[in-house]
Amino acid sequence: MSGDDRLAPQESPAPSEASRQAMTVAIACSICMGFSFAPVFIGTFPLFLEPVSRQFQWSAAIFPQAMLVSGLTGVLFGPLVGRLIDKLGVRKVLLPGLIAWAATLAAMSFLNGSVALLYVVSAVMGPVAATCGPVALAKVVSSWFDRSRGTALSAVLGGSVAIFTALLLVLARVLIHDIGWRGAYLALASLVVFIALPVSFFFLKEAPQSSPPPKEGMPIPAGRDVTPMAAFASRTFWTVILASTLVCAACGGLASHFLPWGEERGVSSATATVALTLYSLVGPFSALIAGAAADRLPHPGMLAIVFALPLVGFLAALTPWEWGVVLGFTLMGAGFAAVAGLLPMFTSRYFGLANASTIFGVAVGFTTLSLGVGPVVLGVLRDKWGNYTSTSPVMVGALLLAIVLASTLPRYPSR
């Protein structure tokens, strides 16, 4: 390549990982992720389920449909959001997306008992949340980190979600008690506008070599670039998706219903609160450990042990002792955060970065959909069978299948 001045500003991937700018961007991504759909809406959902359902006299399966509908529209519009990010760049999509996401969250406070209104707000929430969530942020993080990409992605997309979920659970509990669930939704929306938006505006940007449009001769950090259609036609893509969504559906379903599930099993409210808190707090550590393991293990199939954590945890939670419930739900939280953090690493390693947002947009759409399906299915089964205990074989089967699928993952493509 000619022109040393053209090469000078571009660092190789390895040095950039240790740079102050890369770390600043990673912290900004973590804060933005902390105020995204997963921690703010899904993470605090267990606290809103009872007061909202009670006020409108909804069954256990109705309000969770908000997550199902938003997940479904996220799947449908995920490829479009990803393509926009790949073509326009992250900032042009993410910054207005944050405002739209805050608006849909605030709109939840205007629910009036109409299921149709719940569907409309949820349907809009899915696509707008995707514009400022893991689809965009994974693109940014992957552009700055190569050799430690698994660790960085797990920390930002898994660890930050767990930390902020734990913090927001405490905050949401106080807000619901003091100003009601409607005021709580408005307060959470204001946090998105007054914290996530300015942080993203000033500090969040892609690495120079990853900004669109892609230039000829730029280094590809990992693997080979695969077209979206080729990725979607591959067995590897669907193995990753199915294994991840099974874990997300099972863990998300139990987390959303955990308070009534624990009450049915005789677990005190204090113990249930401790378990729910630890479910979130353990996430940062498990996500980092899983990411570091992914960077170092010679074969991706060895990460099946990470996918096994939720099953081990669920079996422990079925024991008759309260400490078993706490330990088991903590292990489920560890496994959930680790699997969620590994998903963008899998997609970028297997399919490259040129179409990363498009491919990951579809992947995260399916996982978001599974987070909505899990609570609804568990609620429907509970209403049908009259108790949560009868749903245990379904949970075990789903988590066992996820382990088997993860163990069959092939090696990453050579550079």
PDB file of N, CA, C and O in Angstrom, residues 44 56 76 326 356 377:
ATOM      1  N   THR A  44     -35.900  -6.332  34.919  1.00  0.00           N
ATOM      2  CA  THR A  44     -36.790  -5.857  35.983  1.00  0.00           C
ATOM      3  C   THR A  44     -38.201  -6.413  35.860  1.00  0.00           C
ATOM      4  O   THR A  44     -39.055  -6.138  36.709  1.00  0.00           O
ATOM      5  N   PHE A  56     -54.763  -5.030  36.175  1.00  0.00           N
ATOM      6  CA  PHE A  56     -55.628  -5.263  35.018  1.00  0.00           C
ATOM      7  C   PHE A  56     -56.325  -6.622  35.059  1.00  0.00           C
ATOM      8  O   PHE A  56     -56.998  -6.998  34.101  1.00  0.00           O
ATOM      9  N   LEU A  76     -37.974 -10.242  13.170  1.00  0.00           N
ATOM     10  CA  LEU A  76     -38.388  -9.834  11.826  1.00  0.00           C
ATOM     11  C   LEU A  76     -37.564  -8.650  11.312  1.00  0.00           C
ATOM     12  O   LEU A  76     -37.212  -8.587  10.133  1.00  0.00           O
ATOM     13  N   VAL A 326     -31.111 -21.249  46.340  1.00  0.00           N
ATOM     14  CA  VAL A 326     -30.215 -20.109  46.141  1.00  0.00           C
ATOM     15  C   VAL A 326     -29.024 -20.504  45.277  1.00  0.00           C
ATOM     16  O   VAL A 326     -28.674 -19.815  44.311  1.00  0.00           O
ATOM     17  N   ALA A 356     -21.088  -8.577  10.155  1.00  0.00           N
ATOM     18  CA  ALA A 356     -21.292  -9.022  11.535  1.00  0.00           C
ATOM     19  C   ALA A 356     -22.626  -8.552  12.102  1.00  0.00           C
ATOM     20  O   ALA A 356     -23.338  -9.312  12.765  1.00  0.00           O
ATOM     21  N   VAL A 377     -44.523 -19.530  27.719  1.00  0.00           N
ATOM     22  CA  VAL A 377     -44.724 -20.985  27.754  1.00  0.00           C
ATOM     23  C   VAL A 377     -44.848 -21.471  29.185  1.00  0.00           C
ATOM     24  O   VAL A 377     -45.733 -22.275  29.512  1.00  0.00           O
TER      25      VAL A 377
END
